[in-house]
Amino acid sequence: MEQKFKLGKKWFWIGIVLGFSPVFGIIYGLSLLLERNYRKEGLIIILWAIAWFVLSSVLITPWLRAQGLLPSQDCLRGCWIQARMKMPAVGDILTP
């Protein structure tokens, strides 16, 4: 039975899915990169994790914030302060 990774194997696709979270993708990719037979797949997963992080943080997240689908940083910071101090809602704290 062949032990070599193939692009159609389930562990490669699990690695791609883990790559949606940059930390897990890089950890899984590094573990594959350290294995002699799986370096190509590990490099692909690491590159995918980095590319997805850049794409989501530079393009997708700002667009979702501009559309009003994600709260702004000011709103999140204000809500956190408000919750920590157990204050009622006030007008000067931004809302989503």
PDB file of C-alpha atoms in Angstrom:
ATOM      1  CA  MET A   1       0.000   0.000   0.000  1.00  0.00           C
ATOM      2  CA  GLU A   2       1.338   3.385  -0.959  1.00  0.00           C
ATOM      3  CA  GLN A   3       2.094   5.724   1.950  1.00  0.00           C
ATOM      4  CA  LYS A   4       2.716   8.793  -0.239  1.00  0.00           C
ATOM      5  CA  PHE A   5       0.427  11.799   0.127  1.00  0.00           C
ATOM      6  CA  LYS A   6      -1.764  12.646  -2.827  1.00  0.00           C
ATOM      7  CA  LEU A   7      -3.718  15.846  -3.347  1.00  0.00           C
ATOM      8  CA  GLY A   8      -6.947  13.846  -3.193  1.00  0.00           C
ATOM      9  CA  LYS A   9      -6.203  12.330   0.215  1.00  0.00           C
ATOM     10  CA  LYS A  10      -8.333  13.411   3.137  1.00  0.00           C
ATOM     11  CA  TRP A  11      -5.455  14.646   5.322  1.00  0.00           C
ATOM     12  CA  PHE A  12      -4.386  17.160   2.708  1.00  0.00           C
ATOM     13  CA  TRP A  13      -7.916  18.569   2.503  1.00  0.00           C
ATOM     14  CA  ILE A  14      -8.153  18.609   6.295  1.00  0.00           C
ATOM     15  CA  GLY A  15      -4.967  20.679   6.239  1.00  0.00           C
ATOM     16  CA  ILE A  16      -6.501  23.105   3.751  1.00  0.00           C
ATOM     17  CA  VAL A  17      -9.551  23.495   5.997  1.00  0.00           C
ATOM     18  CA  LEU A  18      -7.287  24.026   9.009  1.00  0.00           C
ATOM     19  CA  GLY A  19      -5.556  26.687   6.925  1.00  0.00           C
ATOM     20  CA  PHE A  20      -8.631  28.890   7.274  1.00  0.00           C
ATOM     21  CA  SER A  21      -7.315  29.487  10.789  1.00  0.00           C
ATOM     22  CA  PRO A  22      -3.768  30.769  10.216  1.00  0.00           C
ATOM     23  CA  VAL A  23      -2.403  29.436  13.506  1.00  0.00           C
ATOM     24  CA  PHE A  24      -3.685  25.885  13.010  1.00  0.00           C
ATOM     25  CA  GLY A  25      -2.755  25.901   9.333  1.00  0.00           C
ATOM     26  CA  ILE A  26       0.816  26.962  10.014  1.00  0.00           C
ATOM     27  CA  ILE A  27       1.219  24.445  12.851  1.00  0.00           C
ATOM     28  CA  TYR A  28      -0.152  21.590  10.730  1.00  0.00           C
ATOM     29  CA  GLY A  29       1.883  22.724   7.723  1.00  0.00           C
ATOM     30  CA  LEU A  30       5.067  22.880   9.805  1.00  0.00           C
ATOM     31  CA  SER A  31       4.454  19.385  11.126  1.00  0.00           C
ATOM     32  CA  LEU A  32       4.134  18.146   7.549  1.00  0.00           C
ATOM     33  CA  LEU A  33       7.123  20.201   6.448  1.00  0.00           C
ATOM     34  CA  LEU A  34       9.301  18.411   8.999  1.00  0.00           C
ATOM     35  CA  GLU A  35       8.373  15.041   7.493  1.00  0.00           C
ATOM     36  CA  ARG A  36      10.668  14.228   4.606  1.00  0.00           C
ATOM     37  CA  ASN A  37       7.978  12.724   2.355  1.00  0.00           C
ATOM     38  CA  TYR A  38       5.361  15.423   2.893  1.00  0.00           C
ATOM     39  CA  ARG A  39       7.275  18.681   2.456  1.00  0.00           C
ATOM     40  CA  LYS A  40       5.414  19.744  -0.681  1.00  0.00           C
ATOM     41  CA  GLU A  41       2.026  19.364   0.983  1.00  0.00           C
ATOM     42  CA  GLY A  42       3.224  21.142   4.129  1.00  0.00           C
ATOM     43  CA  LEU A  43       4.451  24.084   2.064  1.00  0.00           C
ATOM     44  CA  ILE A  44       1.138  24.275   0.204  1.00  0.00           C
ATOM     45  CA  ILE A  45      -0.815  24.335   3.481  1.00  0.00           C
ATOM     46  CA  ILE A  46       1.456  27.009   5.020  1.00  0.00           C
ATOM     47  CA  LEU A  47       1.160  29.199   1.924  1.00  0.00           C
ATOM     48  CA  TRP A  48      -2.618  28.731   1.899  1.00  0.00           C
ATOM     49  CA  ALA A  49      -2.868  29.736   5.593  1.00  0.00           C
ATOM     50  CA  ILE A  50      -0.801  32.884   5.007  1.00  0.00           C
ATOM     51  CA  ALA A  51      -2.676  33.787   1.813  1.00  0.00           C
ATOM     52  CA  TRP A  52      -6.059  33.313   3.490  1.00  0.00           C
ATOM     53  CA  PHE A  53      -5.006  35.452   6.473  1.00  0.00           C
ATOM     54  CA  VAL A  54      -3.859  38.281   4.186  1.00  0.00           C
ATOM     55  CA  LEU A  55      -6.965  38.030   2.006  1.00  0.00           C
ATOM     56  CA  SER A  56      -9.350  38.022   4.940  1.00  0.00           C
ATOM     57  CA  SER A  57      -7.644  40.757   6.950  1.00  0.00           C
ATOM     58  CA  VAL A  58      -6.965  43.124   4.038  1.00  0.00           C
ATOM     59  CA  LEU A  59     -10.015  42.627   1.822  1.00  0.00           C
ATOM     60  CA  ILE A  60     -12.872  40.699   3.408  1.00  0.00           C
ATOM     61  CA  THR A  61     -12.983  42.127   6.952  1.00  0.00           C
ATOM     62  CA  PRO A  62     -12.829  45.832   5.931  1.00  0.00           C
ATOM     63  CA  TRP A  63     -15.506  45.238   3.302  1.00  0.00           C
ATOM     64  CA  LEU A  64     -17.786  43.534   5.836  1.00  0.00           C
ATOM     65  CA  ARG A  65     -17.242  46.424   8.258  1.00  0.00           C
ATOM     66  CA  ALA A  66     -18.060  48.957   5.544  1.00  0.00           C
ATOM     67  CA  GLN A  67     -21.286  47.074   4.792  1.00  0.00           C
ATOM     68  CA  GLY A  68     -22.226  47.135   8.468  1.00  0.00           C
ATOM     69  CA  LEU A  69     -22.119  43.348   8.827  1.00  0.00           C
ATOM     70  CA  LEU A  70     -19.223  43.417  11.311  1.00  0.00           C
ATOM     71  CA  PRO A  71     -18.939  45.896  14.179  1.00  0.00           C
ATOM     72  CA  SER A  72     -16.173  48.498  14.100  1.00  0.00           C
ATOM     73  CA  GLN A  73     -13.235  48.405  16.501  1.00  0.00           C
ATOM     74  CA  ASP A  74     -14.584  51.478  18.315  1.00  0.00           C
ATOM     75  CA  CYS A  75     -17.889  49.735  18.905  1.00  0.00           C
ATOM     76  CA  LEU A  76     -16.187  46.580  20.174  1.00  0.00           C
ATOM     77  CA  ARG A  77     -13.902  48.562  22.457  1.00  0.00           C
ATOM     78  CA  GLY A  78     -16.830  50.591  23.803  1.00  0.00           C
ATOM     79  CA  CYS A  79     -18.957  47.494  24.395  1.00  0.00           C
ATOM     80  CA  TRP A  80     -16.067  45.790  26.207  1.00  0.00           C
ATOM     81  CA  ILE A  81     -15.476  48.783  28.484  1.00  0.00           C
ATOM     82  CA  GLN A  82     -19.183  49.090  29.126  1.00  0.00           C
ATOM     83  CA  ALA A  83     -19.482  45.404  30.049  1.00  0.00           C
ATOM     84  CA  ARG A  84     -16.378  45.425  32.271  1.00  0.00           C
ATOM     85  CA  MET A  85     -17.561  48.458  34.230  1.00  0.00           C
ATOM     86  CA  LYS A  86     -21.149  47.130  34.376  1.00  0.00           C
ATOM     87  CA  MET A  87     -22.453  50.417  33.023  1.00  0.00           C
ATOM     88  CA  PRO A  88     -25.785  50.890  31.307  1.00  0.00           C
ATOM     89  CA  ALA A  89     -25.799  51.821  27.638  1.00  0.00           C
ATOM     90  CA  VAL A  90     -24.943  55.460  27.001  1.00  0.00           C
ATOM     91  CA  GLY A  91     -25.213  57.615  23.914  1.00  0.00           C
ATOM     92  CA  ASP A  92     -21.541  58.342  23.281  1.00  0.00           C
ATOM     93  CA  ILE A  93     -20.548  54.675  22.878  1.00  0.00           C
ATOM     94  CA  LEU A  94     -20.924  53.609  19.290  1.00  0.00           C
ATOM     95  CA  THR A  95     -23.353  50.844  18.415  1.00  0.00           C
ATOM     96  CA  PRO A  96     -23.114  48.498  15.452  1.00  0.00           C
TER      97      PRO A  96
END
